[in-house]
């Protein structure tokens, strides 16, 4: 019976839609491509022809987007002409369907000017805090801790200098953070990346527009009531007709796609007489993102023209942006210093998956100014996503040219629930941090940061968002205060590291961690055996020398540690290659010297006792700490031992090493060179012909090495175990 039932008919199109073609379908590719063609045709008809001739638009659109950005940099007027042409085409081509009748967006917004909503209000009761804060890695950054972390982000290349300066200005200026005089309209108020919680916490009036789903409004009500802010929202009926909060939540909300003109009508009247900033935060997948972005743009356009509203957007880093020259230079430096495995992977990947350097030639404008464009577009996002973001760029530039504040800061890659629900994206996000300086943020961090940058743009008259701030080209409004998460300064193009990120995540999860766990476990076992042998020898000496008992084990596991240089070289661990190689070399050199000179192998050599015991205890603790850390197992006692015993063990071990090396000098000179021990024969013997070589070469090496390592470990001890300003994150 059920198999004979006719398939369920698709819902009738209504609201904002792509136009219908001659076959009764509503395709997206043609409109998408033609929008870019019409936009660029305003300044470069030749490029428009190339866009229209592109047969594989779904896979080749990225080049044309970059071409458009670079062409727009020729003059400020060119950028605005492109923006105006693109938006005009969308407003006259995209349709608004009501009662089965199609209208262009422009016609619909002109025709439906009377319908509206009732207004609901919820007032928060909390005391205002007027303090900048950023949730980060389980804690909350405030004050000095916030500025310290911002400085680290800037130095690493995770954010731009202008962004760091903006965040520090906000942290230092509490008056800016009193938003009781500000009205923000949020189209898509419940967006994971939107600044609703922060705006509420700072006492703003937020006019919230979101879909009519009770659970959404209950969440917004709860956030508001726990804050000093004021929430204004659309209702189907007068607020006094609702008997409970549940009923109020059920009656709240509207539909941006189908009630676009009515939302515009309501917003033109709400909070009358006050300046407002309207932000577009709603997101839907695929073609729906274009539709809802066009709907929001139709609303915003009228609010800008009729209420002189400012605008606010969240830019994606996965786009083509004008970037500072130092960002391009830094990306080249990071590429040069990238781990060997990335270079090998880049050699193996070909075609669409190829990893290409993040580098483009500068664009020279008509007046001689040079601009750098970073192509960080991820092709898999698709042309609908890039069109939706591009029309937002166009609206920002046009709004700013009309004398209104236009805030459009770049948000970083963020592990929102919608993104990580896709297993491929989730794996890519896990592996991306292997490509320095990329950092993937949690949504609470991104939301707070973008909210603070919005406040900065609204408050600071010198921000790039302010129309009175001079820019060389309107596209530079997106350059300022960029929190791009490292996309601009990555050595490889951000859009090309997807496969590498996934492979890195899989390798780390299923191969690397297991290998490193086995390696660290083997080292713990080896050094434990050596310490056991030393202890047994000390309690019951035999005719054998101390080195005869423990030397073979120590030598084997010390030579095994040469693998750590390979680990560092391949980027398997974070240790610097040079430092690691120097530490391993000094140990291997000592083992070779002792093996070469029997006179220093005896139990009467107190330097040998000091060195071997210090080595064993240090390595047992160190490798145990590393091994457990791979599985995020934190043993308090082990951590304390790791960052405390070195105070005694490091100088003890170094004293033993230097003493053993000094005592071995006569024996090295007396014995003939041997190919079986090339380190002694061809390195140590030429240096240690006399005491002068020892004091000129060996002593300075140890003094510098110990001082550097000791200072580093003391700093790490302060950071890990506390003792002042070492903590980075303040927890509430």
XYZ file of C-alpha atoms in Angstrom:
732
model
C 0.000 0.000 0.000
C 2.685 2.467 1.055
C 4.796 1.735 -2.001
C 1.887 2.835 -4.184
C 1.509 6.200 -2.493
C 2.599 9.107 -4.699
C 5.794 10.897 -3.630
C 5.309 13.865 -1.375
C 5.130 17.053 -3.382
C 7.912 19.557 -2.710
C 6.833 22.702 -0.875
C 5.622 25.508 -3.074
C 8.254 28.190 -3.608
C 7.623 31.334 -1.619
C 9.522 34.340 -0.418
C 13.011 35.046 -1.756
C 13.842 32.598 -4.544
C 16.082 32.159 -7.553
C 14.151 33.016 -10.741
C 12.361 30.295 -12.659
C 13.772 29.211 -16.013
C 11.922 28.120 -19.150
C 11.671 24.551 -17.828
C 10.032 25.594 -14.583
C 13.191 24.966 -12.537
C 15.089 27.392 -10.338
C 18.771 26.749 -11.119
C 21.456 28.601 -9.202
C 24.588 28.341 -11.342
C 23.437 30.659 -14.117
C 22.398 33.436 -11.729
C 25.572 32.981 -9.709
C 27.842 33.253 -12.720
C 25.878 36.109 -14.278
C 26.022 38.118 -11.045
C 29.810 38.045 -11.149
C 29.785 38.771 -14.887
C 27.509 41.804 -14.536
C 29.511 43.086 -11.571
C 32.890 42.980 -13.301
C 31.387 44.169 -16.588
C 31.006 47.597 -14.993
C 34.781 48.072 -15.195
C 36.251 45.206 -17.274
C 34.028 43.853 -20.076
C 36.844 41.513 -21.112
C 36.780 39.782 -17.738
C 32.984 39.561 -17.919
C 33.321 37.621 -21.173
C 35.671 35.163 -19.475
C 33.201 34.667 -16.633
C 30.335 33.947 -19.027
C 32.535 31.586 -21.055
C 33.436 29.497 -18.003
C 31.704 26.140 -18.521
C 32.835 24.554 -15.260
C 31.752 27.373 -12.998
C 31.272 25.110 -9.975
C 34.931 24.129 -10.042
C 36.595 27.152 -11.683
C 34.830 30.093 -10.039
C 37.663 30.939 -7.647
C 39.943 32.434 -10.302
C 37.229 34.813 -11.455
C 36.537 35.997 -7.909
C 40.217 36.808 -7.410
C 40.346 38.559 -10.791
C 37.397 40.705 -9.747
C 39.059 41.743 -6.500
C 42.319 42.623 -8.240
C 40.540 44.581 -10.978
C 38.580 46.493 -8.326
C 41.862 47.739 -6.866
C 42.688 49.900 -9.873
C 40.709 52.847 -8.477
C 38.347 53.445 -5.540
C 35.593 54.126 -8.054
C 36.157 50.736 -9.689
C 35.481 48.894 -6.431
C 32.237 50.810 -5.890
C 31.105 50.369 -9.499
C 31.521 46.600 -9.206
C 29.588 46.563 -5.929
C 26.710 48.637 -7.273
C 26.384 46.596 -10.452
C 26.409 43.267 -8.615
C 23.802 44.267 -6.034
C 21.555 45.939 -8.576
C 21.532 42.781 -10.674
C 20.575 40.639 -7.680
C 17.807 43.007 -6.541
C 16.274 43.080 -10.015
C 16.803 39.373 -10.829
C 16.157 37.411 -7.636
C 12.451 36.905 -7.028
C 10.068 37.333 -4.129
C 7.051 35.037 -4.429
C 3.798 35.813 -2.653
C 0.415 34.286 -3.445
C 2.030 32.483 -6.400
C 2.967 35.788 -7.975
C 6.633 36.603 -8.604
C 8.117 40.024 -7.986
C 11.681 41.159 -8.246
C 13.206 41.899 -4.847
C 13.156 45.570 -5.713
C 9.451 45.421 -6.654
C 8.462 43.488 -3.548
C 10.210 45.873 -1.175
C 8.488 48.807 -2.917
C 5.031 47.185 -2.958
C 4.628 45.609 0.491
C 5.085 48.607 2.775
C 2.235 48.235 5.273
C 2.435 44.864 7.017
C 4.435 44.735 10.237
C 4.783 43.043 13.648
C 3.982 43.818 17.242
C 6.957 44.592 19.466
C 8.045 42.538 22.455
C 10.549 43.626 25.097
C 12.505 41.727 27.753
C 14.729 43.724 30.099
C 17.715 42.152 31.811
C 18.269 42.796 35.503
C 21.970 42.055 36.034
C 24.477 44.722 36.993
C 26.595 45.998 34.071
C 30.243 44.915 34.094
C 31.624 47.020 31.253
C 34.645 44.762 30.943
C 36.220 43.194 27.890
C 36.428 39.423 28.114
C 37.197 36.535 25.771
C 36.356 32.906 26.649
C 39.372 30.849 25.611
C 40.363 27.225 26.171
C 38.163 26.693 29.186
C 38.973 30.009 30.865
C 38.131 33.661 30.415
C 40.722 36.223 29.333
C 40.494 39.632 30.970
C 42.795 42.583 31.561
C 46.496 41.752 31.405
C 45.835 38.115 30.511
C 43.737 39.221 27.541
C 46.394 41.599 26.251
C 49.131 39.005 26.760
C 47.261 36.457 24.663
C 46.476 39.065 22.005
C 50.186 39.867 21.773
C 50.953 36.172 21.273
C 48.370 35.923 18.516
C 49.877 38.946 16.766
C 53.444 37.654 17.044
C 52.449 34.218 15.770
C 50.530 35.667 12.811
C 47.124 34.397 13.943
C 45.712 37.939 13.792
C 46.835 41.199 12.248
C 48.543 43.949 14.243
C 45.581 46.293 13.715
C 43.306 43.650 15.223
C 45.552 43.302 18.250
C 45.619 47.063 18.706
C 41.819 47.240 18.472
C 41.345 44.515 21.097
C 43.814 46.179 23.463
C 42.092 49.545 22.996
C 38.791 47.942 23.914
C 40.324 46.270 26.970
C 41.714 49.615 28.167
C 38.606 51.722 27.541
C 35.731 50.800 29.826
C 33.637 53.755 28.649
C 33.443 52.231 25.187
C 32.071 49.065 26.753
C 29.016 50.733 28.253
C 26.576 50.009 25.424
C 23.458 51.266 27.175
C 23.235 54.011 24.524
C 23.580 51.650 21.550
C 20.962 49.801 19.475
C 22.037 46.747 17.471
C 19.744 44.924 15.065
C 20.744 41.282 14.674
C 19.335 39.465 11.655
C 19.877 35.895 12.800
C 20.283 36.720 16.489
C 20.888 33.128 17.609
C 23.811 32.622 15.227
C 26.650 30.672 16.832
C 29.133 33.273 15.614
C 26.971 36.282 16.412
C 27.790 38.683 19.275
C 24.418 38.444 21.052
C 25.776 37.230 24.450
C 28.487 39.899 24.557
C 26.193 42.754 23.490
C 23.718 41.726 26.174
C 26.484 41.520 28.787
C 27.559 45.067 27.926
C 24.058 46.476 28.341
C 23.122 47.075 24.707
C 19.635 47.164 23.263
C 19.463 44.311 20.785
C 16.632 44.131 18.280
C 16.591 40.416 17.547
C 15.276 38.945 14.317
C 15.153 35.163 14.135
C 12.954 32.299 13.022
C 9.756 31.584 14.974
C 10.991 28.575 16.933
C 10.192 28.642 20.687
C 13.464 26.993 21.771
C 15.452 29.762 20.070
C 13.550 32.513 21.840
C 13.697 30.799 25.217
C 17.478 30.735 24.868
C 17.606 34.420 23.902
C 15.267 35.347 26.772
C 17.481 33.489 29.263
C 20.647 35.242 28.072
C 18.914 38.619 28.235
C 17.499 38.148 31.740
C 20.955 37.224 33.054
C 22.403 40.451 31.613
C 21.915 44.226 31.903
C 20.786 44.383 28.267
C 17.433 44.980 26.626
C 15.950 42.561 24.092
C 13.452 43.829 21.505
C 11.800 41.284 19.211
C 8.896 40.812 16.764
C 5.615 39.309 17.974
C 2.535 38.055 16.176
C 0.274 39.736 18.772
C 0.556 42.374 21.469
C 2.844 41.254 24.299
C 0.135 41.623 26.946
C -1.904 38.861 25.290
C 0.674 36.217 26.250
C 0.122 34.728 29.698
C 3.527 33.070 30.170
C 7.056 33.091 28.894
C 6.383 29.847 27.038
C 3.528 31.519 25.189
C 5.693 34.570 24.541
C 8.426 32.383 23.038
C 5.842 30.629 20.866
C 4.565 33.961 19.554
C 7.976 35.489 18.875
C 9.967 35.491 15.664
C 9.570 35.854 11.937
C 10.888 34.448 8.679
C 13.569 36.399 6.851
C 12.877 34.573 3.597
C 9.090 34.908 3.425
C 8.400 38.036 5.508
C 11.211 40.203 4.211
C 9.184 43.380 3.515
C 7.321 43.154 6.835
C 10.564 42.790 8.782
C 11.880 45.869 6.998
C 8.686 47.766 7.845
C 8.909 46.819 11.507
C 12.595 47.718 11.794
C 11.997 51.147 10.280
C 9.732 51.955 13.225
C 11.266 50.088 16.161
C 13.416 52.104 18.623
C 12.444 55.188 16.657
C 14.714 58.193 16.899
C 17.820 56.224 17.904
C 20.868 55.416 15.829
C 21.232 51.737 15.088
C 23.702 49.259 13.678
C 22.198 46.370 11.741
C 24.138 43.135 11.433
C 23.603 40.189 9.079
C 24.336 36.950 10.953
C 21.875 34.411 9.515
C 23.416 31.423 7.752
C 21.936 28.534 5.777
C 23.634 25.929 3.589
C 23.996 26.009 -0.177
C 21.619 28.102 -2.321
C 19.632 29.002 0.802
C 22.585 31.107 1.929
C 22.302 33.241 -1.196
C 18.553 33.574 -0.725
C 18.716 34.613 2.912
C 21.667 36.929 2.219
C 19.668 38.671 -0.507
C 16.735 38.969 1.906
C 18.938 40.516 4.583
C 20.491 42.837 2.035
C 17.079 44.101 0.931
C 16.261 44.945 4.556
C 19.643 46.503 5.278
C 19.601 48.606 2.119
C 16.403 50.364 3.203
C 17.590 50.791 6.805
C 20.757 52.473 5.554
C 18.862 54.779 3.198
C 15.960 55.637 5.501
C 17.470 55.443 9.000
C 21.146 56.030 8.204
C 21.895 52.784 10.003
C 25.404 51.452 10.294
C 26.030 47.893 9.129
C 27.874 44.929 10.613
C 29.020 41.706 8.987
C 31.306 38.792 9.760
C 33.711 38.211 6.899
C 35.077 34.764 6.226
C 38.851 34.277 5.954
C 38.177 31.839 3.094
C 37.814 34.568 0.501
C 40.004 36.861 -1.587
C 41.106 39.792 0.562
C 43.457 42.741 0.361
C 46.127 42.088 2.994
C 49.030 44.083 4.469
C 52.395 43.656 2.752
C 53.981 42.227 5.947
C 51.415 39.419 5.889
C 52.628 38.260 2.483
C 56.270 38.500 3.568
C 55.507 36.528 6.725
C 53.764 33.777 4.758
C 56.924 33.314 2.668
C 59.010 33.053 5.828
C 56.625 30.500 7.328
C 56.769 28.486 4.102
C 60.557 28.475 4.306
C 60.434 27.194 7.894
C 57.637 24.662 7.366
C 58.388 21.060 8.391
C 59.859 18.655 5.893
C 56.743 16.483 5.723
C 54.732 19.384 4.333
C 57.253 19.942 1.556
C 57.196 16.218 0.738
C 53.397 16.202 0.723
C 53.345 19.261 -1.541
C 55.556 17.365 -3.996
C 53.171 14.392 -4.002
C 49.831 16.176 -4.349
C 49.006 17.224 -7.887
C 46.086 18.729 -9.753
C 43.200 20.304 -7.811
C 44.608 18.984 -4.520
C 48.063 20.506 -5.025
C 49.470 22.559 -2.163
C 50.523 25.919 -3.580
C 52.511 28.673 -1.859
C 50.428 31.500 -0.422
C 51.891 34.124 -2.690
C 50.669 36.465 -5.429
C 52.283 39.329 -7.274
C 51.248 42.750 -5.976
C 48.560 44.664 -7.838
C 49.608 48.128 -8.981
C 46.736 50.611 -9.039
C 46.402 53.403 -11.581
C 47.939 55.876 -9.111
C 50.928 53.595 -8.436
C 49.779 52.204 -5.079
C 50.619 48.548 -4.506
C 48.113 46.110 -3.034
C 48.550 42.490 -2.016
C 45.696 40.016 -2.418
C 45.507 36.774 -0.460
C 43.530 34.060 -2.222
C 42.277 31.924 0.663
C 39.129 30.684 -1.085
C 38.259 27.061 -0.335
C 36.798 25.758 -3.622
C 34.724 23.087 -1.868
C 32.645 25.789 -0.185
C 31.079 26.365 -3.569
C 30.087 29.411 -5.597
C 26.863 29.990 -3.655
C 28.788 30.543 -0.447
C 31.220 32.955 -2.081
C 28.399 34.903 -3.759
C 26.577 35.307 -0.451
C 29.746 36.635 1.183
C 30.617 38.782 -1.828
C 27.277 40.599 -1.824
C 27.937 41.414 1.831
C 31.273 42.941 0.819
C 29.502 45.003 -1.793
C 26.956 46.302 0.722
C 29.698 47.264 3.183
C 31.538 49.374 0.618
C 28.372 51.080 -0.632
C 27.181 51.807 2.913
C 30.510 53.323 3.854
C 30.448 55.489 0.726
C 27.095 56.875 1.924
C 28.644 58.147 5.147
C 27.516 55.354 7.481
C 29.681 53.166 9.723
C 30.387 49.817 8.049
C 31.919 47.154 10.281
C 33.038 44.000 8.518
C 35.797 42.211 10.373
C 37.180 38.857 9.338
C 36.323 36.015 11.691
C 38.563 32.940 12.023
C 37.848 29.334 11.178
C 35.572 28.229 13.983
C 34.535 24.767 15.134
C 30.805 25.422 15.197
C 28.420 22.493 15.560
C 27.278 22.819 11.942
C 30.862 22.625 10.673
C 32.217 19.767 12.782
C 29.093 17.680 12.126
C 30.733 17.064 8.747
C 33.422 14.449 9.436
C 35.704 15.694 6.678
C 35.613 19.264 7.961
C 36.059 18.032 11.532
C 39.200 16.121 10.534
C 40.499 19.078 8.547
C 40.035 21.372 11.546
C 41.975 18.905 13.708
C 44.892 18.915 11.280
C 44.934 22.596 10.279
C 47.037 23.787 13.252
C 49.912 21.747 11.794
C 50.083 24.466 9.126
C 51.442 27.417 11.059
C 50.177 29.871 12.177
C 46.609 28.569 11.788
C 44.508 28.260 14.913
C 40.933 26.970 14.854
C 38.774 28.588 17.518
C 35.725 27.510 19.470
C 32.554 29.462 18.780
C 32.474 31.190 22.180
C 35.924 32.674 21.512
C 35.109 33.816 17.986
C 31.759 35.258 19.044
C 33.290 37.326 21.847
C 36.204 38.587 19.761
C 33.994 39.605 16.858
C 31.644 41.351 19.269
C 34.515 43.349 20.752
C 35.741 44.326 17.289
C 32.227 45.484 16.421
C 32.189 47.672 19.533
C 35.584 49.052 18.527
C 34.321 49.939 15.053
C 31.254 51.684 16.447
C 33.136 53.593 19.161
C 36.489 54.437 17.600
C 36.179 57.343 15.157
C 39.562 56.373 13.695
C 38.571 52.811 12.804
C 38.494 51.756 9.163
C 34.751 51.191 9.565
C 34.242 54.927 10.058
C 33.525 56.640 6.719
C 35.741 59.587 7.694
C 38.836 57.363 7.889
C 40.749 57.630 4.629
C 41.431 54.384 2.776
C 43.370 53.916 -0.445
C 40.578 51.707 -1.762
C 37.186 50.709 -0.304
C 38.358 47.071 -0.220
C 40.830 47.996 2.535
C 37.941 48.164 4.998
C 38.275 44.360 5.169
C 42.030 44.552 5.762
C 41.773 46.357 9.074
C 41.347 44.465 12.372
C 41.410 41.034 10.755
C 41.100 38.063 13.114
C 41.744 35.589 10.294
C 43.119 32.750 12.409
C 46.367 32.528 10.432
C 44.836 32.113 6.956
C 46.588 35.197 5.559
C 50.027 34.213 6.824
C 49.992 30.465 6.236
C 52.872 29.293 4.058
C 50.490 27.461 1.746
C 47.254 28.790 0.269
C 44.524 28.204 2.804
C 42.281 26.662 0.167
C 44.955 24.056 -0.665
C 45.666 22.587 2.758
C 42.430 20.627 3.187
C 43.842 17.266 2.097
C 47.051 17.844 4.031
C 45.058 18.768 7.136
C 42.911 15.634 6.919
C 45.950 13.404 6.344
C 47.748 15.091 9.224
C 44.779 14.531 11.532
C 44.471 10.870 10.542
C 48.214 10.268 10.863
C 48.339 12.006 14.239
C 45.308 10.163 15.563
C 46.012 6.650 14.335
C 49.765 6.435 13.699
C 51.820 9.201 15.256
C 50.415 9.045 18.765
C 50.803 5.268 18.915
C 54.359 5.464 17.584
C 55.371 8.237 19.999
C 53.740 6.371 22.878
C 55.777 3.263 22.038
C 58.936 5.332 21.622
C 58.503 7.114 24.953
C 57.554 3.857 26.649
C 60.694 2.172 25.313
C 62.843 5.048 26.571
C 61.233 4.883 30.027
C 61.885 1.136 30.144
C 65.480 1.523 28.941
C 66.474 4.271 31.345
C 64.676 2.505 34.200
C 66.720 -0.620 33.481
C 69.916 1.432 33.447
C 69.032 3.067 36.790
C 68.186 -0.344 38.242
C 71.548 -1.735 37.101
C 73.353 1.246 38.649
C 71.482 0.796 41.925
C 72.275 -2.933 42.026
C 75.927 -2.224 41.289
C 76.073 0.411 44.022
C 74.559 -1.957 46.590
C 76.738 -4.914 45.619
C 79.841 -3.912 43.592
C 81.397 -6.518 41.338
C 84.676 -6.766 39.497
C 83.078 -5.098 36.496
C 83.300 -1.365 35.934
C 80.247 0.845 36.378
C 80.156 1.459 32.626
C 80.354 -2.287 31.928
C 77.126 -2.692 33.897
C 75.078 0.308 32.720
C 76.968 1.597 29.691
C 75.528 -0.688 26.992
C 71.943 0.167 27.966
C 72.665 3.884 28.307
C 74.541 3.932 25.015
C 71.793 2.122 23.123
C 68.971 4.361 24.312
C 71.046 7.488 23.902
C 71.750 6.601 20.290
C 68.063 5.727 19.892
C 67.316 9.324 20.893
C 68.831 10.441 17.576
C 65.336 9.670 16.270
C 64.176 12.778 18.117
C 66.059 14.922 15.623
C 64.125 13.164 12.859
C 60.868 13.690 14.782
C 61.595 17.391 15.012
C 62.749 17.676 11.404
C 59.537 16.060 10.146
C 57.348 18.171 12.413
C 56.172 15.152 14.426
C 56.908 17.088 17.622
C 57.171 20.795 18.332
C 60.797 20.822 19.506
C 63.169 23.047 17.478
C 65.474 21.005 15.259
C 68.639 22.912 16.188
C 68.147 22.737 19.953
C 67.193 19.065 19.823
C 70.181 18.171 17.651
C 72.582 20.030 19.951
C 71.281 18.264 23.064
C 71.399 14.814 21.471
C 74.849 15.496 20.001
C 76.341 16.382 23.385
C 75.020 13.136 24.885
C 76.184 10.970 21.973
C 79.578 12.665 22.130
C 79.923 11.748 25.818
C 78.897 8.132 25.243
C 81.460 7.843 22.439
C 84.224 9.367 24.575
C 83.561 7.043 27.519
C 83.413 3.987 25.244
C 86.792 5.027 23.776
C 88.639 5.499 27.084
C 88.450 2.581 29.583
C 90.174 4.691 32.246
C 87.001 6.731 32.871
C 84.645 3.731 33.017
C 85.397 2.649 36.566
C 83.395 2.983 39.750
C 86.036 5.345 41.161
C 84.983 8.020 38.653
C 82.551 10.152 40.650
C 81.821 12.241 37.547
C 80.528 9.109 35.819
C 78.279 8.324 38.790
C 76.881 11.854 38.779
C 76.310 11.860 35.040
C 74.649 8.455 34.715
C 72.344 8.844 37.727
C 71.300 12.355 36.649
C 70.678 11.170 33.096
C 68.594 8.183 34.189
C 66.340 10.077 36.603
C 65.892 12.976 34.174
C 64.949 10.749 31.268
C 62.587 8.501 33.221
C 60.635 11.558 34.339
C 60.805 13.324 30.983
C 59.692 10.415 28.817
C 56.953 9.425 31.282
C 55.642 12.989 31.189
C 55.685 13.075 27.381
C 54.090 9.646 27.013
C 51.181 10.364 29.344
C 50.765 13.804 27.799
C 49.988 12.178 24.453
C 46.757 10.921 26.029
C 46.156 14.122 28.017
C 46.812 12.293 31.289
C 48.035 14.753 33.905
C 49.704 13.264 36.982
C 50.302 16.076 39.453
C 53.339 14.493 41.121
C 54.974 13.712 37.783
C 54.418 17.286 36.595
C 55.963 18.606 39.786
C 58.972 16.295 39.415
C 59.383 17.285 35.759
C 59.549 20.983 36.596
C 61.388 20.784 39.923
C 64.089 18.087 39.971
C 65.833 19.640 36.971
C 67.016 22.369 39.361
C 69.405 19.795 40.839
C 69.682 17.211 38.073
C 70.717 19.522 35.215
C 73.787 21.047 36.903
C 74.671 17.648 38.374
C 74.505 15.998 34.968
C 76.464 18.782 33.258
C 79.166 18.682 35.934
C 79.424 14.925 35.420
C 79.612 15.294 31.638
C 82.302 17.964 31.766
C 84.301 15.975 34.316
C 84.115 12.761 32.289
C 85.160 14.570 29.145
C 88.110 16.213 30.883
C 89.288 12.936 32.457
C 89.051 11.183 29.081
C 91.386 13.625 27.317
C 94.689 11.789 28.023
C 93.226 8.459 26.971
C 91.894 9.903 23.730
C 95.305 11.300 22.852
C 97.158 8.066 23.699
C 94.928 5.707 21.725
C 95.238 5.635 17.928
C 92.353 6.880 15.763
C 89.712 4.256 15.110
C 87.132 4.099 12.353
C 84.875 2.298 14.818
C 84.538 5.507 16.841
C 84.622 8.389 14.342
C 83.170 10.947 16.785
C 86.231 10.666 18.996
C 88.749 10.079 16.241
C 87.729 12.873 13.917
C 85.930 15.373 16.151
C 87.032 15.247 19.786
C 90.713 14.359 19.306
C 91.471 17.398 17.088
C 89.710 19.709 19.554
C 91.060 18.233 22.784
C 94.767 18.018 21.959
C 95.388 19.991 25.143
C 93.545 21.721 27.954
C 93.296 24.930 25.925
C 90.943 23.241 23.469
C 88.804 22.006 26.339
C 88.448 25.454 27.899
C 87.992 27.279 24.590
C 85.510 24.893 22.965
C 83.869 22.539 25.447
C 83.427 24.771 28.504
C 81.752 27.664 26.603
C 79.457 25.195 24.853
C 78.285 23.769 28.161
C 77.977 27.144 29.869
C 75.835 28.575 27.077
C 73.802 25.385 26.713
C 73.109 24.990 30.427
C 72.260 28.663 30.879
C 69.805 28.608 27.976
C 68.163 25.336 28.950
C 68.053 26.212 32.640
C 66.434 29.577 31.935
C 63.874 27.944 29.644
C 62.957 25.332 32.247
C 62.639 27.927 35.008
C 60.249 29.910 32.816
C 58.283 26.745 32.065
C 58.179 25.910 35.769
C 56.703 29.316 36.546
C 54.121 28.908 33.813
C 53.085 25.343 34.673
C 53.370 25.335 38.452
C 52.456 29.005 38.995
C 54.188 31.662 40.996
C 53.152 35.027 39.638
C 52.151 36.237 36.254
C 52.842 32.953 34.579
C 49.235 32.006 34.098
C 47.824 32.993 30.778
C 44.163 32.320 31.331
C 42.140 33.577 34.212
C 39.252 31.310 35.075
C 36.081 32.578 36.582
